XYZ file of C-alpha atoms in Angstrom:
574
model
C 25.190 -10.893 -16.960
C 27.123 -13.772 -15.628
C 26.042 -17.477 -17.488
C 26.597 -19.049 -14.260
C 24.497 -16.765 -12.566
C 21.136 -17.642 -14.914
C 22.302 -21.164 -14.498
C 21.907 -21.443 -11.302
C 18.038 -19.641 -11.154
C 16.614 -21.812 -13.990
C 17.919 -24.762 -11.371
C 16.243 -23.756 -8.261
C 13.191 -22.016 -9.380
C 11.167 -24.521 -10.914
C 7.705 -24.809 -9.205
C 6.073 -27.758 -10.441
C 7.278 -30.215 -8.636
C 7.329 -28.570 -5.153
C 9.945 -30.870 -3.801
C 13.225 -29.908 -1.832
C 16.934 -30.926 -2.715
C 19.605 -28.905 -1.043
C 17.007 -26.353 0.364
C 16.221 -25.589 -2.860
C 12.516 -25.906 -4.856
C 13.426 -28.006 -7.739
C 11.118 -29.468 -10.083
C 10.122 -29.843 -13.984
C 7.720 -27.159 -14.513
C 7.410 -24.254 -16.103
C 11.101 -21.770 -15.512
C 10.453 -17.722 -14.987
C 13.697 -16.632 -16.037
C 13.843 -13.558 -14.052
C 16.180 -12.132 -16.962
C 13.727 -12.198 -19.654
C 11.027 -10.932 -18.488
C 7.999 -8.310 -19.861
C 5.887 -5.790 -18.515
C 2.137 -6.550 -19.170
C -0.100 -3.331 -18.412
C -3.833 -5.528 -18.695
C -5.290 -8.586 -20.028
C -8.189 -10.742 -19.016
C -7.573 -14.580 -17.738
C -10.125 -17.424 -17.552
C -9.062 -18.205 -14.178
C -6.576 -16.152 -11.744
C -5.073 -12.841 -11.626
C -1.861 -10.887 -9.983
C -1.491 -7.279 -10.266
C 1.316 -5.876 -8.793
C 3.969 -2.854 -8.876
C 6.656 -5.315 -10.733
C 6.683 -8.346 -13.228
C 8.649 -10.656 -11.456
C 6.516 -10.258 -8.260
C 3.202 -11.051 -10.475
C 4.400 -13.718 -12.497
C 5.554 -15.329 -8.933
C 2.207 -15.019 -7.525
C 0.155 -16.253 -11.029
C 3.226 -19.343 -10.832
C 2.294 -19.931 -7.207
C -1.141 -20.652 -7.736
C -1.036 -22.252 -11.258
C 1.139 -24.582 -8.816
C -2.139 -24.955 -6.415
C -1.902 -22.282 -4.355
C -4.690 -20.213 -3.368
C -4.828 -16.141 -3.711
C -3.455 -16.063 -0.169
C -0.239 -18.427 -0.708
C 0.169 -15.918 -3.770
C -0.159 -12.846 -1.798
C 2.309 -13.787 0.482
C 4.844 -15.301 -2.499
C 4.135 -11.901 -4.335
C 4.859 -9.641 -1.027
C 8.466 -11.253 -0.921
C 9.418 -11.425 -3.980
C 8.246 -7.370 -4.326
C 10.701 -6.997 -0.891
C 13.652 -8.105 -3.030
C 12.355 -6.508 -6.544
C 10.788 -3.069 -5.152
C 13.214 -2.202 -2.881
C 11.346 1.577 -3.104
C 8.210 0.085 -1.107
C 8.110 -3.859 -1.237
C 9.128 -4.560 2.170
C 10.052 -6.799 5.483
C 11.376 -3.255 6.965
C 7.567 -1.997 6.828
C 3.554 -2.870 7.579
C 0.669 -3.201 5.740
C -3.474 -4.498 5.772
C -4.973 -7.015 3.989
C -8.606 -7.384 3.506
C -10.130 -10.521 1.754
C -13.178 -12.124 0.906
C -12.788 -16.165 1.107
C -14.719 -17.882 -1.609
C -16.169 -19.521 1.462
C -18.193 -15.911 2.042
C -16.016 -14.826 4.456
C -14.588 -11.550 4.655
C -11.375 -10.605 6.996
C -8.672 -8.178 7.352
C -4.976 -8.428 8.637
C -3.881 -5.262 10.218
C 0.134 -5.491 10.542
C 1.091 -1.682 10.589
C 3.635 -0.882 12.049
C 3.881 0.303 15.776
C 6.079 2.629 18.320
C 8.350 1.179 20.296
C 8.084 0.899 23.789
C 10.385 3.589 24.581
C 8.407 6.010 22.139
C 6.920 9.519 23.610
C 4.102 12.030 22.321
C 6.998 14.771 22.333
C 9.925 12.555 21.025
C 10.612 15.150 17.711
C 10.056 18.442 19.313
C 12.851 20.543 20.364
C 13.414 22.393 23.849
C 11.250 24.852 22.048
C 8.551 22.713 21.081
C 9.071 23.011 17.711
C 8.597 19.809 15.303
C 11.425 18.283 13.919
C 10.334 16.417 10.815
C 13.680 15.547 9.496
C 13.865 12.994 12.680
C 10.330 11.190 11.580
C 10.638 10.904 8.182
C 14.583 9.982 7.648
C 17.548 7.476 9.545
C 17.282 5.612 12.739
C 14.319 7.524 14.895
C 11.943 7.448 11.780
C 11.158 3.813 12.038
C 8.563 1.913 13.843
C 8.249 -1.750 14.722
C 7.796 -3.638 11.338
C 4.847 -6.194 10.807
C 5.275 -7.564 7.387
C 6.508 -10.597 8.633
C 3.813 -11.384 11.054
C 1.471 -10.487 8.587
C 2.348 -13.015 6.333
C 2.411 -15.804 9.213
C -0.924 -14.699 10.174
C -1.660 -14.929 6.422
C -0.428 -18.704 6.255
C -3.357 -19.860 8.152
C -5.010 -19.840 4.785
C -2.413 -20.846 2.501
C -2.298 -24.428 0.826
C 1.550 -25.063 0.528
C 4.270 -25.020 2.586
C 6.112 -21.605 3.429
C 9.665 -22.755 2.066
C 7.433 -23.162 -1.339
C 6.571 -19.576 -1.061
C 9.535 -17.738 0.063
C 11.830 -19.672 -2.240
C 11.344 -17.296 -5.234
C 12.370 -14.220 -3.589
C 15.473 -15.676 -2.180
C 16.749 -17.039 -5.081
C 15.667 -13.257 -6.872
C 18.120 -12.170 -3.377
C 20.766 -14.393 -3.855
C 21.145 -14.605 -7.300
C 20.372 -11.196 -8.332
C 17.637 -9.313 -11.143
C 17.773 -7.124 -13.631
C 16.714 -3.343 -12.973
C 14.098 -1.632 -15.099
C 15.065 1.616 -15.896
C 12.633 3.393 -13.754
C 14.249 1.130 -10.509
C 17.946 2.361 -11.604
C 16.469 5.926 -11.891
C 14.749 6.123 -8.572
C 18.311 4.159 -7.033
C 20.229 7.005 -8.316
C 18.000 9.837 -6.919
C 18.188 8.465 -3.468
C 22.007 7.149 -3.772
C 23.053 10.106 -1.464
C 20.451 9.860 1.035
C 20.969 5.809 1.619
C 24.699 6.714 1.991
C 23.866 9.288 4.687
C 21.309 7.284 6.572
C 22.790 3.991 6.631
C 26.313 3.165 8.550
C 27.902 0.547 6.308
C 27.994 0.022 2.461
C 24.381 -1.436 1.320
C 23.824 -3.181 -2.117
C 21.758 -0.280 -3.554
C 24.607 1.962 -3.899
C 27.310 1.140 -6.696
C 30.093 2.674 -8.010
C 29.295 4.806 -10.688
C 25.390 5.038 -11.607
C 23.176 1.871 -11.935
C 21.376 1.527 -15.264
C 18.665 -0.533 -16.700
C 20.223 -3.798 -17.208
C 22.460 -4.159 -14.417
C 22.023 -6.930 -11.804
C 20.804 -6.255 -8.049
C 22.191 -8.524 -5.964
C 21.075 -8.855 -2.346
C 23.141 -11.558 -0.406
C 22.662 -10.013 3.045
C 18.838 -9.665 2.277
C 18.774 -13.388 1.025
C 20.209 -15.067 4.828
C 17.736 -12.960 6.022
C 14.915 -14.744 3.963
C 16.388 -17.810 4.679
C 16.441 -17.120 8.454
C 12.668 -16.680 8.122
C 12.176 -19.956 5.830
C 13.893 -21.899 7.978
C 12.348 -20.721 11.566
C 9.717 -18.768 11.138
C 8.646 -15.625 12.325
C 10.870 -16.214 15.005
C 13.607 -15.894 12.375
C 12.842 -12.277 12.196
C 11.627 -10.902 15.799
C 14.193 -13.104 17.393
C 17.476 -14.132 16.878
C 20.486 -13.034 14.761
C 17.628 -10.791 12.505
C 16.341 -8.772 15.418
C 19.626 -8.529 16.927
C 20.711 -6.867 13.679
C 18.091 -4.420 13.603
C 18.691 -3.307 17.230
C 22.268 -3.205 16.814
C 21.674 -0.291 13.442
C 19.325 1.095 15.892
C 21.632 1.994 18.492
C 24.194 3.434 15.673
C 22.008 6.001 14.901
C 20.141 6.652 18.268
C 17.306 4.751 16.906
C 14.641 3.548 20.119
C 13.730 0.356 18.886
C 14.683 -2.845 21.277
C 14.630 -6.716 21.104
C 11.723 -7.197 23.512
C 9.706 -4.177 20.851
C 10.489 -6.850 18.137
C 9.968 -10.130 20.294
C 6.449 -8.459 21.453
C 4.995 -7.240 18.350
C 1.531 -9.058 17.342
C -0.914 -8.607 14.322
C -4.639 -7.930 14.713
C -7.471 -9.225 13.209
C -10.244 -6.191 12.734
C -13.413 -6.269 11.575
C -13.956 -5.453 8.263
C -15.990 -2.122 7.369
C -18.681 -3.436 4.479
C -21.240 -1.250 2.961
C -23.336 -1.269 0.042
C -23.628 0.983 -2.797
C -26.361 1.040 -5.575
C -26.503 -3.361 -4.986
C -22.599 -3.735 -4.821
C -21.111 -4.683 -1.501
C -18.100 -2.823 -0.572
C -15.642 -4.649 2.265
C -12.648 -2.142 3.244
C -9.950 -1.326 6.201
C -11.583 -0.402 9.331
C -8.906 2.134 11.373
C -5.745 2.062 11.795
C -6.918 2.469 8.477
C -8.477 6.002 7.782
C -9.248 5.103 3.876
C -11.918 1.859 4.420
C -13.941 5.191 6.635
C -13.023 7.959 3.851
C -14.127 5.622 1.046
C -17.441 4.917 2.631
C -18.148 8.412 3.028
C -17.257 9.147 -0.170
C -19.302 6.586 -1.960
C -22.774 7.544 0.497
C -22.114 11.487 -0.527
C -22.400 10.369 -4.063
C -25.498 7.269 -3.859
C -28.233 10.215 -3.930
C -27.178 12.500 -6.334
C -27.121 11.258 -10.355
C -23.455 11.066 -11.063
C -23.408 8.856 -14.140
C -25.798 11.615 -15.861
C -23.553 13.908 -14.536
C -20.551 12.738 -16.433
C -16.515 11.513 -16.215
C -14.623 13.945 -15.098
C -17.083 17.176 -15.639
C -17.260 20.063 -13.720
C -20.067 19.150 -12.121
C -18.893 15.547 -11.397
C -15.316 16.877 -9.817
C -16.632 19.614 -7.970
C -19.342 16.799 -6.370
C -16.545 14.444 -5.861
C -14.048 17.011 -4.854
C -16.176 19.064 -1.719
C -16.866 15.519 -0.733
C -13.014 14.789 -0.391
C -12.730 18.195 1.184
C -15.474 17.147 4.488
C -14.261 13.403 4.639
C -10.282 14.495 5.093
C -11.179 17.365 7.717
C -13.238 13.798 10.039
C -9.989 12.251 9.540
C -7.988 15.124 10.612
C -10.493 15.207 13.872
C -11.519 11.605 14.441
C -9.221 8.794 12.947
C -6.357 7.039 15.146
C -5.576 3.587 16.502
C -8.847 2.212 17.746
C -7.017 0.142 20.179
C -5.739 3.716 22.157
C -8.381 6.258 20.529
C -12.554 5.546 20.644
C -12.947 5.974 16.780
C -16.429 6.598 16.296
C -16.665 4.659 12.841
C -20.674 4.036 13.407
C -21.327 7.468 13.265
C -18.734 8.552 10.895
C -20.115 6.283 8.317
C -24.062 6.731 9.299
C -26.703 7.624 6.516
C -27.536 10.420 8.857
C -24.267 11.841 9.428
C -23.350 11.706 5.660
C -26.144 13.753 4.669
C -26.079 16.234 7.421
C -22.066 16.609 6.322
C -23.041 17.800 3.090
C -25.748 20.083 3.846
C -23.651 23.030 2.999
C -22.362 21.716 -0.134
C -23.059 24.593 -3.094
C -22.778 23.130 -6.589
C -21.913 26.530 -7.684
C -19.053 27.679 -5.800
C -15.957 26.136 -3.740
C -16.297 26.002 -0.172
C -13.059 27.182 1.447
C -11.610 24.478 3.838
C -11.040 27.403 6.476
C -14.827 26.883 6.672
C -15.110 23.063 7.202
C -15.114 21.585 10.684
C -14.861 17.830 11.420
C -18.281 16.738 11.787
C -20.168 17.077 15.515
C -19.797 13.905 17.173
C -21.645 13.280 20.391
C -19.565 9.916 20.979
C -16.300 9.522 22.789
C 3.681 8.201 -1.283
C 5.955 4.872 -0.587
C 3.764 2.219 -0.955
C 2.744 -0.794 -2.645
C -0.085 -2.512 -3.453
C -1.022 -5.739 -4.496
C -4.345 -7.259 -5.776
C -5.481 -11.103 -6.305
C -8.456 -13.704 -7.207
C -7.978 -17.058 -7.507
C -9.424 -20.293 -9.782
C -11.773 -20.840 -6.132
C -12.911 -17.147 -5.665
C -10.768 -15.724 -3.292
C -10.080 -12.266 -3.348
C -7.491 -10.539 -1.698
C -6.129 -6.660 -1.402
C -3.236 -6.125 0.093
C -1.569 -2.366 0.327
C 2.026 -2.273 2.261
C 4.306 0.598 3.197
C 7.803 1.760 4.180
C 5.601 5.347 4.137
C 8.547 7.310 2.252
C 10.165 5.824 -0.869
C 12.870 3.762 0.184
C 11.379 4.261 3.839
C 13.849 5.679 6.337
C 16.827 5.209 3.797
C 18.452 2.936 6.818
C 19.584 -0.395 5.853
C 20.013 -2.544 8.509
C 23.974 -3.658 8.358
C 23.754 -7.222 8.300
C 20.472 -8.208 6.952
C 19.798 -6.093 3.859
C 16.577 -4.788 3.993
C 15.543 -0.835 4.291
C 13.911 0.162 7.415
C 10.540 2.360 7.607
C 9.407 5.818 8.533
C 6.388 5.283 9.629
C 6.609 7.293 12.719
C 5.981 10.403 10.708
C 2.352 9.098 10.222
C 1.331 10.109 13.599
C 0.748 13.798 14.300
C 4.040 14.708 15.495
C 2.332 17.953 17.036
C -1.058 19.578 16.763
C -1.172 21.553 13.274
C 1.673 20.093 11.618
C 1.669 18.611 9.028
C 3.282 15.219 7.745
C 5.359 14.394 4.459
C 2.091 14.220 2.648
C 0.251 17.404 4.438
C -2.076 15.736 6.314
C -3.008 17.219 9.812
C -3.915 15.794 12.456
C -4.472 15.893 16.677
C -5.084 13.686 19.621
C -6.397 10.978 17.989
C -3.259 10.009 15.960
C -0.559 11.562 19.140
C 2.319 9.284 19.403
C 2.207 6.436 22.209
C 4.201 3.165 22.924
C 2.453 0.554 21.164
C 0.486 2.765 19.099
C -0.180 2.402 15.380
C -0.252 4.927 13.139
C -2.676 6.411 11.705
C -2.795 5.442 7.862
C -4.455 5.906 4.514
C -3.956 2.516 2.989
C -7.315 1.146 1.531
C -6.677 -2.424 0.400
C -10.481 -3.004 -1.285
C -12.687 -5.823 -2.197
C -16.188 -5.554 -4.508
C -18.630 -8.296 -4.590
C -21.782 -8.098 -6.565
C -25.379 -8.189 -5.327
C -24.993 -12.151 -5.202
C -21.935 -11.799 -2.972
C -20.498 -13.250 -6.449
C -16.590 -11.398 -6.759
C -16.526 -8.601 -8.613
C -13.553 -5.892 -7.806
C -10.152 -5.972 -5.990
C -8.540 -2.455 -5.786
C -5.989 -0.468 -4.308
C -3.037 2.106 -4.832
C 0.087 3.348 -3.127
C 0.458 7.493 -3.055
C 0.204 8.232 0.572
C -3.203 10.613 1.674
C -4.009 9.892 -2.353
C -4.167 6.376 -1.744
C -8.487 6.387 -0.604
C -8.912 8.833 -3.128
C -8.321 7.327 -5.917
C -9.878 4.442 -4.911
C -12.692 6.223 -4.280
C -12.190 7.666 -8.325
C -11.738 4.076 -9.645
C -14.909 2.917 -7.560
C -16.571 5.539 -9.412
C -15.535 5.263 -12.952
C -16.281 1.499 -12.973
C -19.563 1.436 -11.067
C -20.786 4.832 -12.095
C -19.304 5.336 -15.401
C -18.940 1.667 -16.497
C -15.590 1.824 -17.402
C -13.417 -1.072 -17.936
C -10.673 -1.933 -15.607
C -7.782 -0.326 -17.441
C -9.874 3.045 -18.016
C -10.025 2.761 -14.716
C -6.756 2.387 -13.856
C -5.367 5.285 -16.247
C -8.076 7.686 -16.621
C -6.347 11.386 -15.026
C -6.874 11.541 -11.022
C -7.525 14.182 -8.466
C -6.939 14.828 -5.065
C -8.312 17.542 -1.773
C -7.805 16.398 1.376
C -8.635 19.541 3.186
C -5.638 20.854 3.678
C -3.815 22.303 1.757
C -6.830 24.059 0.432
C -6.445 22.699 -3.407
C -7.542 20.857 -5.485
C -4.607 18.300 -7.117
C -4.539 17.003 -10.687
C -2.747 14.995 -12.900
C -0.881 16.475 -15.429
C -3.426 15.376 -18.605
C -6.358 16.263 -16.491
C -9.046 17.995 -18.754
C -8.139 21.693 -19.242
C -11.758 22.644 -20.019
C -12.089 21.359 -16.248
C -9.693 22.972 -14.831
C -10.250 26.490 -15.806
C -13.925 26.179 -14.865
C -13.471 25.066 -11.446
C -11.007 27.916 -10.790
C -13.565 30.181 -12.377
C -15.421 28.737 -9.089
C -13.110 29.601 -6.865
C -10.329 26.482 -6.639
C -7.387 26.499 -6.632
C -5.825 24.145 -9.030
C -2.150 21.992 -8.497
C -0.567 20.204 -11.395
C 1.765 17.275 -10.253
C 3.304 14.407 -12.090
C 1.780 10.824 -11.381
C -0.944 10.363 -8.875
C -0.560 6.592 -6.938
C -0.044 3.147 -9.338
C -3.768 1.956 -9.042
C -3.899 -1.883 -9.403
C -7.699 -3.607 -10.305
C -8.922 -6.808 -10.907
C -12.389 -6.642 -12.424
C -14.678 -9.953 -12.573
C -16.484 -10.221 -16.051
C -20.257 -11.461 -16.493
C -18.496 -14.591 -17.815
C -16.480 -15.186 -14.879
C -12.955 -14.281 -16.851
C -10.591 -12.016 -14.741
C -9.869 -8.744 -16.373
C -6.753 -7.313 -15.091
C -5.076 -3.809 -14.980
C -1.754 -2.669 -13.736
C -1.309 0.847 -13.706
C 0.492 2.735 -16.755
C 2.372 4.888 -14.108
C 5.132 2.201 -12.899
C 6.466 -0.332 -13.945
C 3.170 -1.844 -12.631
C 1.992 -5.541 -14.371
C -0.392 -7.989 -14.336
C 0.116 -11.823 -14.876
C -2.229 -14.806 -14.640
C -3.569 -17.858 -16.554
């Protein structure tokens, strides 16, 4: 590590002050030194809370609003600093939702997924013989769709209390002047070193000579003018101009569809946010794009009549509930779930008391039902991610989940500008009965279409209490896992009144439908295990299952936090 190098970050970020010199944030507060840093797993503050998939990326968003900032300004300091510190899934090349609930009583969500470009077509990755060819969605040029992190975060600054340059300082400076890798980040660098050579046409700054290890410096210069194109004009720095001319220009080296005017033209949305109560808490989630805010609801309503406390964590009985619930909610989002802005989503119905209960008429406690027998519901009606969960000292709340879909997205950097582009494209249903990187089917609903967005499982969560006092902010990465384990981590702190890093770590699960099994977590409970297959499942051991991030509200008011044990996942605060 260079003495000059450390030098020059303990000059320029310093928070306190918030004043500029040089376009740099200079002050005489409190220094971060970004190469002494440690990973905290939990811990409960008095008065705001990050959680987030790295250290630096929390401690910038705690920093932010010890500084006065509100959760917002920190969820949009924490999102750039995680797009130069988790290059796997933090992201300007990707999308994401956000779903808040303003101390004011508010609730809102940001949708800024990512969409197909204009000159995208239903058929674009078939072959003359209509067969699907998934290598084209999910890696290089053709993979990517039209990123919206960086209108997000614009549309975020409506409710921010400090000036953007304040915000986006950090992660320049973390670009410019470089950090120091984990070993988990140099491991996962190494396992895609080959596949970022092959998809990208010039040298990039995550591949070295030799193998990177923990300790070594990542230094980002092209990714840093990039930032500082979008501190110094906006979102305009990054749809327009020398950015977006850079990403068309890698486009066209790889045959990639993507055009200035698809960059130029891109625009956020502002949904409605799905709420719903369960057993006096009020639950505020992701409408669609979104498929998770719909699976989670269904979820939680197939569970409100039955007694799953007395049933117990993680028995037989409890899974088998939980899992033939996962099993009916997957096959409506197979059927149902799409862009509501191209597809009539019938979310009223799909989240109805009635329809609930008549979806799990056929559910036998005894015995699996095999998905070849579940049906979408009748309807009489027309892995990489990251996420990122806040409250602030005013009662904000704010869930944020983002994507480049694969890790390390498309494995295209854009030459130039630094950053890795997504592959989101494979989230639509590239044909009829096949499935995407994560196995999920799907039909006309999610059928590729210029302007479309893809369909995603994302759930970005908020709790309040029965007082519409805060009381939860959730949310994972893990792909089709993602509303899952939400729906688990609802569960274990509402039903089995677990604290927040129980929560967190407890073993997961997963069925979505298809594939007809039932996934688990490598220290799930054996006992478990062999007496669901004695029922009839079929049981999958995998390694980790999503990096679950919570922020649980105490009866005192004090924020208990929880990053998840999985990653390198931590939580800061004050």
């Amino acid at each position: 590590m260079k003495k000059t190098t450390v030098i020059c970050l303990l000059l320029v970020w310093q928070l306190s002050g918030l004043s500029q010199t040089n376009d740099k944030i200079v002050g005489e507060g409190k220094v971060v030194d970004p190469y002494h840093y440690s990973i905290v797993k939990s811990k409960v503050f008095d008065h705001a809370s990050v959680a987030s998939a790295h250290p630096l990326a929390s401690a910038i968003g705690a920093e932010i609003m010890k500084r006065g900032g509100n959760a917002f300004d920190a969820a949009i300091a924490t999102q750039l600093a995680l797009a130069v510190v988790h290059s796997t899934a933090g992201n300007i090349g990707g999308g994401g939702f956000l779903v808040a609930h303003k101390s004011d009583g508010q609730n809102l969500t940001i949708d800024y997924r990512e969409t197909a470009p204009a000159k995208a077509s239903r058929d674009m990755y078939l072959d003359k013989n209509g067969n699907a060819q998934t290598m084209l969605s999910q890696y290089g040029h053709q993979a990517s769709g039209i990123p919206g992190t960086v209108a997000g975060l614009f549309a975020t600054y409506t409710y921010c209390k400090l000036p953007f340059k304040v915000l986006i300082q950090p992660a320049i400076d973390l670009a410019e002047f470089g950090y120091v890798l984990t070993e988990r980040e140099s491991l996962t660098l190494n396992a895609t070193r080959e596949s970022l050579i092959k998809n990208s046409t010039a040298p990039t700054a995550f591949v070295k000579e030799g193998k990177w290890k923990a300790g070594d410096t990542l230094i980002q210069k092209e990714l840093a003018e990039t930032l500082k194109r979008i501190r110094d004009k906006g979102q305009k720095g990054f749809y327009e101009g020398k950015t977006a001319s850079l990403i068309v220009d890698e486009m066209k080296k790889g045959y990639g569809i993507i055009t200035l005017d698809d960059l130029k033209n891109y625009k956020v949305k502002f949904r409605t946010a799905l709420e719903f109560t369960y057993k006096g808490y009020h639950i505020i989630g992701m409408p669609p794009p979104s498929s998770g805010g719909i699976i989670v609801c269904q979820l939680m309503k197939m569970m409100e009549s039955r007694p799953l406390s007395s049933y117990g964590f993680q028995t037989t009985k409890s899974v088998q509930l939980m899992v033939e619930g996962e099993r009916r909610a997957y096959a409506d989002r197979a059927q149902y779930m799409g862009d509501p802005d191209f597809w009539k989503v019938p979310v009223k119905t799909l989240t109805s008391d009635a329809y609930i209960i008549n979806r799990m008429l056929d559910y036998d406690s005894l015995k699996s039902t095999p998905s070849t027998g579940i049906k979408a519901g009748n309807i009489h009606e027309s892995e990489e991610t990251t996420h990122i969960s806040i409250i602030d000292m005013y009662g904000n709340m704010v869930s944020i989940t983002t994507t480049l879909n694969n890790s390390y997205g498309s494995r295209t950097v854009v030459t130039g500008a630094g950053f890795i582009m997504n592959d989101e494209m494979d989230d639509f249903s590239v044909k009829p009965g096949v499935a995407n990187m994560y196995g999920a089917l799907g039909g006309e609903a999610n059928a590729i279409a210029p302007g479309k967005r893809m369909l995603s499982s994302m759930t970005p969560t908020v709790v309040t209490d029965e007082n519409g006092k805060p009381f939860l902010v959730a949310g994972t990465p893990g792909g089709t896992t993602i509303p899952t384990s939400v729906f688990q981590t609802l569960v274990n702190i509402i039903e089995f009144k677990m604290n927040a890093t129980d929560a967190v770590n407890k073993p997961k699960f997963h069925h979505q439908w298809f594939p007809d099994e039932v996934i688990v977590e490598k220290d799930f409970n054996t006992e478990t295990i062999k007496q669901l297959q004695a029922m009839g499942y079929k049981i999958t051991q995998r390694g980790a299952i999503g990096k679950t991030e919570v922020i649980k509200v105490l009866s005192d008011g004090k924020r208990e936090v929880a990053a998840d044990k999985r990653g390198d996942d931590s939580v800061a605060g004050f």
